PDB file of C-alpha atoms in Angstrom:
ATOM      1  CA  UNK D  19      12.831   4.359  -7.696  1.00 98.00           C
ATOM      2  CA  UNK D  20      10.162   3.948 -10.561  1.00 98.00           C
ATOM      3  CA  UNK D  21       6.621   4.486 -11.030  1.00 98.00           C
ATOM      4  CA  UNK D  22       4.423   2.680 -13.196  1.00 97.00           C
ATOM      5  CA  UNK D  23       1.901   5.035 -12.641  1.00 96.00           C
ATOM      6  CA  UNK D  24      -0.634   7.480 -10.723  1.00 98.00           C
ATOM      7  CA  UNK D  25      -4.098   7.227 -10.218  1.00 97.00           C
ATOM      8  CA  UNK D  26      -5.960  10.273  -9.266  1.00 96.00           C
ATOM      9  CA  UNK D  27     -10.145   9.335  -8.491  1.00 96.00           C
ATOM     10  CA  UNK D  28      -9.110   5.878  -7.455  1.00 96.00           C
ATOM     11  CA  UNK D  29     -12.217   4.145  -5.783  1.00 95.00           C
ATOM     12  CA  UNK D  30     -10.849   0.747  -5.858  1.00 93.00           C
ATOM     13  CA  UNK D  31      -8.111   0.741  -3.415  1.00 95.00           C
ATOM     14  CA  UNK D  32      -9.484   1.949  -0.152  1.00 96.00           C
ATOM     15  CA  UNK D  33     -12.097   3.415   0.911  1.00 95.00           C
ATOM     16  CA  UNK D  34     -13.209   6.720  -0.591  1.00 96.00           C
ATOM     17  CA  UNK D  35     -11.487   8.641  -3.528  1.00 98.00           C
ATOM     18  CA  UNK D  36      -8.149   8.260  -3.188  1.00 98.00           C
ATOM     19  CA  UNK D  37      -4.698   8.641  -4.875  1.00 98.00           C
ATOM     20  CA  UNK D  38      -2.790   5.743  -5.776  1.00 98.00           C
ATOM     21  CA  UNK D  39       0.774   5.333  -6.792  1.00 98.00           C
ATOM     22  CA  UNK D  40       1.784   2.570  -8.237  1.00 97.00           C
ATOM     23  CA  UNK D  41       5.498   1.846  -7.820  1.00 98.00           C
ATOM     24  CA  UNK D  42       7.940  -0.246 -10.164  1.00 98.00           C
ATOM     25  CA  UNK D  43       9.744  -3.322  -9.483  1.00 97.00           C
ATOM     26  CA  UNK D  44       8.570  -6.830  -7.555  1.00 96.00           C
ATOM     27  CA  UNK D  45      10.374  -9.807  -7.102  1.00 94.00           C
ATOM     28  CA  UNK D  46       7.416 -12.090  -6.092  1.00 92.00           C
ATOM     29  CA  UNK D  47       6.253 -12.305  -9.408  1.00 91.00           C
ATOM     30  CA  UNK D  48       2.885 -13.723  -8.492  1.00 84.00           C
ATOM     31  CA  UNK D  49       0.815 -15.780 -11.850  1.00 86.00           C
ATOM     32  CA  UNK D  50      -2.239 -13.869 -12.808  1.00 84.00           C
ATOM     33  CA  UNK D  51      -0.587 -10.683 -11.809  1.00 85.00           C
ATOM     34  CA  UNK D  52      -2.916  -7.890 -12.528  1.00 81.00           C
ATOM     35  CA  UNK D  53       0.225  -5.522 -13.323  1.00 86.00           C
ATOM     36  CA  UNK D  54       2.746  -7.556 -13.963  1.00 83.00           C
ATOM     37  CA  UNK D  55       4.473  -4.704 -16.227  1.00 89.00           C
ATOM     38  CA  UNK D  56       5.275  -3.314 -13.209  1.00 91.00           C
ATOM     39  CA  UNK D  57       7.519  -5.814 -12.247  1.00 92.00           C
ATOM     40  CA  UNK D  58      10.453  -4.343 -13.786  1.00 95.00           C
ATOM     41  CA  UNK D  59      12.057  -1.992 -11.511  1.00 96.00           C
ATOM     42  CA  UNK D  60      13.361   0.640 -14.307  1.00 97.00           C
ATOM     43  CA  UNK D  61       9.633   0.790 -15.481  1.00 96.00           C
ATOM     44  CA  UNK D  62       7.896   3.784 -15.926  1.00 97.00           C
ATOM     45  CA  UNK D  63       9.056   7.131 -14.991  1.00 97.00           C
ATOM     46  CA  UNK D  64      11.888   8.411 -12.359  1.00 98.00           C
ATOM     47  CA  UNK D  65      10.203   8.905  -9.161  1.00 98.00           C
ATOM     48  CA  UNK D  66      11.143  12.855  -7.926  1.00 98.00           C
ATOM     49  CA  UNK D  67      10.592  15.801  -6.068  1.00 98.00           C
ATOM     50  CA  UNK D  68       8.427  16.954  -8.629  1.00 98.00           C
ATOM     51  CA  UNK D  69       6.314  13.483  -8.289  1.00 98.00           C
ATOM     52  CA  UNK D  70       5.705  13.956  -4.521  1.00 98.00           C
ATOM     53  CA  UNK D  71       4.520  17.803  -5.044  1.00 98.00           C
ATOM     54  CA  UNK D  72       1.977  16.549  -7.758  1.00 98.00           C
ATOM     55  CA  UNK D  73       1.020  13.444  -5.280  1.00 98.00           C
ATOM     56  CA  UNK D  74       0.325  15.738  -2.500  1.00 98.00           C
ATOM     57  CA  UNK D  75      -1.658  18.699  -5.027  1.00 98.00           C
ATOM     58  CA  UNK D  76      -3.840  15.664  -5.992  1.00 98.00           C
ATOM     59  CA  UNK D  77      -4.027  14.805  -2.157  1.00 98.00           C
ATOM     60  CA  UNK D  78      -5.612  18.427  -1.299  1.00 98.00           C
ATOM     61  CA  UNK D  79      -9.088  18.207  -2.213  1.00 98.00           C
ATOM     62  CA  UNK D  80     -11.142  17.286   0.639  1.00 97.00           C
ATOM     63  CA  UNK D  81     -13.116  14.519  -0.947  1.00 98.00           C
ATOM     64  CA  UNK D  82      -9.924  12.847  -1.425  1.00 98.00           C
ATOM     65  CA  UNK D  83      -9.581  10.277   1.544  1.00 98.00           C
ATOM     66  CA  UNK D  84      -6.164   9.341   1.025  1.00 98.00           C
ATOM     67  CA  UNK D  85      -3.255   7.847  -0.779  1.00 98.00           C
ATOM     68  CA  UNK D  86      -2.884   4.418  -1.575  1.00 98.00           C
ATOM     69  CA  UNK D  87       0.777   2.425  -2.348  1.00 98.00           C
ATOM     70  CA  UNK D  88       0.527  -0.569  -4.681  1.00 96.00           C
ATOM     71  CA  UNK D  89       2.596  -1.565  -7.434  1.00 92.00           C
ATOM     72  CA  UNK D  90       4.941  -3.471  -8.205  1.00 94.00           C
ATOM     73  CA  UNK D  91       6.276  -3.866  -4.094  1.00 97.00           C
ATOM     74  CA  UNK D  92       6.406  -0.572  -2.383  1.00 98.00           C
ATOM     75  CA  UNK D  93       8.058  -2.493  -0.182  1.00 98.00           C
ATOM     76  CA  UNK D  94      11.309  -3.933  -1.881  1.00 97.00           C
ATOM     77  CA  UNK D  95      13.861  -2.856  -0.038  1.00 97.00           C
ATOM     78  CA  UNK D  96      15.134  -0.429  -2.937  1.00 97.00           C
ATOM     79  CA  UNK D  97      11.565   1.169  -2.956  1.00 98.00           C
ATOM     80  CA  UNK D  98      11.475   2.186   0.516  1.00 98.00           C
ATOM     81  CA  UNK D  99      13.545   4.845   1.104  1.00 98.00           C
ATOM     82  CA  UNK D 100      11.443   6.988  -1.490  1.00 98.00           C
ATOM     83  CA  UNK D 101       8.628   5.711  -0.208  1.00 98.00           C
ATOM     84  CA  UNK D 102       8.846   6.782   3.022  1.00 98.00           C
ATOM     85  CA  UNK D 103      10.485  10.369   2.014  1.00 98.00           C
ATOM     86  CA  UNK D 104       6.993  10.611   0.343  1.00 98.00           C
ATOM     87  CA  UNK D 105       4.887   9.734   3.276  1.00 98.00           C
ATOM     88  CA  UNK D 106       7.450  11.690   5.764  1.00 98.00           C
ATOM     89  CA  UNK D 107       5.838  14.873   3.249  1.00 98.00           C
ATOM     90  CA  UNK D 108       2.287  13.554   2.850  1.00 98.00           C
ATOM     91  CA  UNK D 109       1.889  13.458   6.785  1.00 98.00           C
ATOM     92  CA  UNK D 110       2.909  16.546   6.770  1.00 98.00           C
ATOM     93  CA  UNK D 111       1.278  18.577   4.503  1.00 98.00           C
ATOM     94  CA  UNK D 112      -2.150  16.147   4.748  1.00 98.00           C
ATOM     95  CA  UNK D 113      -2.376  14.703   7.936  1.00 98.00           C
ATOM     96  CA  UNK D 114      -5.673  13.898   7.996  1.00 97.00           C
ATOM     97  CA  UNK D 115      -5.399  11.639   5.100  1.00 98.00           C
ATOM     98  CA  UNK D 116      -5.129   7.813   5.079  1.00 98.00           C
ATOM     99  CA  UNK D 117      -3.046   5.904   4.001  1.00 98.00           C
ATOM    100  CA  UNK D 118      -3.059   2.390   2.837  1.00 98.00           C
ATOM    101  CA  UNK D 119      -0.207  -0.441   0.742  1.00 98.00           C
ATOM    102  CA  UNK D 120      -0.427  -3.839  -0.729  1.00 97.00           C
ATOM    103  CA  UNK D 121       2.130  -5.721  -0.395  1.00 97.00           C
ATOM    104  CA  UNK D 122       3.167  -9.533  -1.231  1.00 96.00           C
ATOM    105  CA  UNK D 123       5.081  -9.435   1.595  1.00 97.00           C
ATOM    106  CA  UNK D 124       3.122 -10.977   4.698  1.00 97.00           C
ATOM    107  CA  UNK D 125       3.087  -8.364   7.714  1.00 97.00           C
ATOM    108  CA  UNK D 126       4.137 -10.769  10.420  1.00 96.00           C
ATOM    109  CA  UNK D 127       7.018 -12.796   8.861  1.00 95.00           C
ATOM    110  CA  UNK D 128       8.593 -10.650   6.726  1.00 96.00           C
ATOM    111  CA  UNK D 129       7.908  -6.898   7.041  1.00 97.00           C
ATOM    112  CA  UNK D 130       8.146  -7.680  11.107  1.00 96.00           C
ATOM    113  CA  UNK D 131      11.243  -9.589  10.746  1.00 93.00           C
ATOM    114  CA  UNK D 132      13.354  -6.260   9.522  1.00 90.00           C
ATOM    115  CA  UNK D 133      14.532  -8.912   6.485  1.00 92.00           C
ATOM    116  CA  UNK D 134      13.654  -6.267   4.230  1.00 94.00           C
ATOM    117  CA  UNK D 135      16.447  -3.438   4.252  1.00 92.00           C
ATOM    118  CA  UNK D 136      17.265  -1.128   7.357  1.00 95.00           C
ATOM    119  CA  UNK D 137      15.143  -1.643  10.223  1.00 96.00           C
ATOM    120  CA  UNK D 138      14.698   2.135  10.863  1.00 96.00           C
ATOM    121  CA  UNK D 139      13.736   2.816   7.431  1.00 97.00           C
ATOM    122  CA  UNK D 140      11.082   0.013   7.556  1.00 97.00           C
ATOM    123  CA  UNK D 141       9.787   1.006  11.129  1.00 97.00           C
ATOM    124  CA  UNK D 142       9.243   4.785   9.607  1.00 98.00           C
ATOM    125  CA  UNK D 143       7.576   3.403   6.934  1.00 98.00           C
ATOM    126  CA  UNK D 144       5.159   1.256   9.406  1.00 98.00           C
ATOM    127  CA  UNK D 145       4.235   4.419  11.342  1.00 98.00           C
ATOM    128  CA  UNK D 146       2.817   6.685   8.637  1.00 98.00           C
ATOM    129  CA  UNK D 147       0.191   3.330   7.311  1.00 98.00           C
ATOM    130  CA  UNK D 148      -3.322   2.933   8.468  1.00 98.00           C
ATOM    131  CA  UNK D 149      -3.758  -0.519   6.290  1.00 98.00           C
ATOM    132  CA  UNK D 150      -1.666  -2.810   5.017  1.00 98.00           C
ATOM    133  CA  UNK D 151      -3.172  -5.444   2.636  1.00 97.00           C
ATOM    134  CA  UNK D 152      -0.562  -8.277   3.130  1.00 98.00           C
ATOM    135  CA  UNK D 153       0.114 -11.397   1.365  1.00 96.00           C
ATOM    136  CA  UNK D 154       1.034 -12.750  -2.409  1.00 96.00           C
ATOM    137  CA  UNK D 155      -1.588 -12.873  -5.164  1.00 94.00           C
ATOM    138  CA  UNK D 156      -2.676 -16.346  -5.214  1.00 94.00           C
ATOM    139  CA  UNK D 157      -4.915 -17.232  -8.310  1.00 94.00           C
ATOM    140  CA  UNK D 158      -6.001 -20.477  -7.077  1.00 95.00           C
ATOM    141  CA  UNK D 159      -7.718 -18.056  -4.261  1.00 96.00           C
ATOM    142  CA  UNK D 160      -8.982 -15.347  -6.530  1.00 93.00           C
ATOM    143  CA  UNK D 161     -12.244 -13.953  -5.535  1.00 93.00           C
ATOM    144  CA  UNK D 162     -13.673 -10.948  -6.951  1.00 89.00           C
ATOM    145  CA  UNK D 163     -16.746 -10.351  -4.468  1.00 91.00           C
ATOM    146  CA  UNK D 164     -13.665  -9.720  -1.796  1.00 91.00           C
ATOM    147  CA  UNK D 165     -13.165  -5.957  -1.167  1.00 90.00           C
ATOM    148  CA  UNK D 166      -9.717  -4.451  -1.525  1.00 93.00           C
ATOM    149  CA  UNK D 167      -7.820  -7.319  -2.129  1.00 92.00           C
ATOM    150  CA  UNK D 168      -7.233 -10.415  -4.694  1.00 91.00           C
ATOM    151  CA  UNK D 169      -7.514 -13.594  -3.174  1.00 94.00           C
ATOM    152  CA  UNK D 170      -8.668 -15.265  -0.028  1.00 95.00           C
ATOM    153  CA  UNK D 171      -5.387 -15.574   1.770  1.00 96.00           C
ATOM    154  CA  UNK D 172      -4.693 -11.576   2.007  1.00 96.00           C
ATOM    155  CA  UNK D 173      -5.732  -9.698   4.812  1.00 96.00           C
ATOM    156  CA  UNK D 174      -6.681  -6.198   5.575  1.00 96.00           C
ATOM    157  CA  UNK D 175      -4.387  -5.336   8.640  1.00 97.00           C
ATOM    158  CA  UNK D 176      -4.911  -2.079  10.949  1.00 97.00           C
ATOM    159  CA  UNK D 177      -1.352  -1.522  11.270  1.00 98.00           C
ATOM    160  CA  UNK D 178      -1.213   1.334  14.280  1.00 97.00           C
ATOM    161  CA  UNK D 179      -3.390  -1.062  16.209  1.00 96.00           C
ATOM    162  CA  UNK D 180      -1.249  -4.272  15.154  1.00 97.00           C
ATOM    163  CA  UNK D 181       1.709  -2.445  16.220  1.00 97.00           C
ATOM    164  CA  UNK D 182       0.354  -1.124  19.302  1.00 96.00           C
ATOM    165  CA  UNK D 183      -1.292  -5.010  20.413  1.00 96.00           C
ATOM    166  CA  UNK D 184       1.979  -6.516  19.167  1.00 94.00           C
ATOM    167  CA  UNK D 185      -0.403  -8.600  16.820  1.00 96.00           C
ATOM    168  CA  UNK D 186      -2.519  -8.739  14.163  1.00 96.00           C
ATOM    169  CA  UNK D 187      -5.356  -6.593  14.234  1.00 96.00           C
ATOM    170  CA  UNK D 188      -7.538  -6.986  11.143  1.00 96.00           C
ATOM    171  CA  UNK D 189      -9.056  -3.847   9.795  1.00 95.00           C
ATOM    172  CA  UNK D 190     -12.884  -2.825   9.794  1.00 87.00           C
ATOM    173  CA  UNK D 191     -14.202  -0.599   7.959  1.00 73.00           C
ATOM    174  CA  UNK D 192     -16.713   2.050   9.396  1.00 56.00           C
ATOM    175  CA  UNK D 193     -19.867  -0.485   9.309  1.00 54.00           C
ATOM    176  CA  UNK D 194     -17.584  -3.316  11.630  1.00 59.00           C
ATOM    177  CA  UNK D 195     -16.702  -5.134   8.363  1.00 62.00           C
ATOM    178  CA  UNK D 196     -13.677  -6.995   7.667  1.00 60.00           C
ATOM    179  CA  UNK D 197     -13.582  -5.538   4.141  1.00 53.00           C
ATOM    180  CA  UNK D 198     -16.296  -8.541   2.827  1.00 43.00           C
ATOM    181  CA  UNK D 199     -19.426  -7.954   0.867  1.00 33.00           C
ATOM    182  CA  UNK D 200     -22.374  -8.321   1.971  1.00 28.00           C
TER     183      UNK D 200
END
């Protein structure tokens, strides 16, 4: 796997200060994009060993409320197997922090459906997220007063309780919010 990049101080993808990795390689291709250089998978730099020891040193601090996936698709099937190996080691050395992904990939039909490379791998992946933000970009249905997301048709899913309900279980934040402004 690839990474485009790594944002450390990252308020605008989750709550709090977080960490944010943003992996290469999507096959969605959505128009308007907002990293659409990403969608190359050999973009970037080699994701290592070395990546997920600086990931979790920039998760330490306490102020920092967790670790964010975005990308590209952390969840092409070629992505996930280092993306879980880092969340296996985030949980473990930071288990109090969140984590959240984006993903073009809608929660229900296609991340569900095990479509999306080894079922095992993908149900490991599931149980280490808090939120997923599901769903393609859709410019028609940009709207930038909506928090943590793009456009209209994505949705902020509380994926332990989704999982749990065997449905889906939109997230609120702390103040009963659906991630809107007010």
């Amino acid at each position: 796997m690839h990474y485009a990049t790594i944002k450390n101080y990252d308020i605008a993808n989750g709550p709090g200060v977080r960490v944010s990795l943003f992996v290469s390689g999507c096959t969605h291709r959505c128009p308007g994009c907002f990293n659409e250089v990403a969608w190359d998978f050999e973009y970037g730099e080699v994701f290592t060993q070395e990546t997920i020891d600086e990931i979790i040193a920039m998760l330490k601090p306490d102020f920092i409320q967790g670790l964010t996936l975005l990308g590209g698709e952390p969840f092409e099937p070629q992505n996930q197997p280092d993306v879980v190996k880092l969340l296996r080691q985030v949980k473990a050395a930071c288990p109090q922090k969140s984590i959240w992904a984006f993903s073009g990939y809608l929660f229900d039909k296609d991340i569900l459906s095990g479509r999306l490379g080894p079922w095992e791998v993908t149900r490991e992946y599931l149980s280490y997220l808090d939120v997923l933000v599901d769903g393609p970009f859709i410019e028609a249905k940009k709207n930038l007063m909506l928090r943590f997301r793009g456009s209209e048709n994505q949705r902020l899913i509380d994926v332990p309780a989704s999982l749990r309900e065997n449905k889906i279980v939109l997230w609120q934040d702390w103040q009963g919010r659906e991630g809107e402004r007010k």
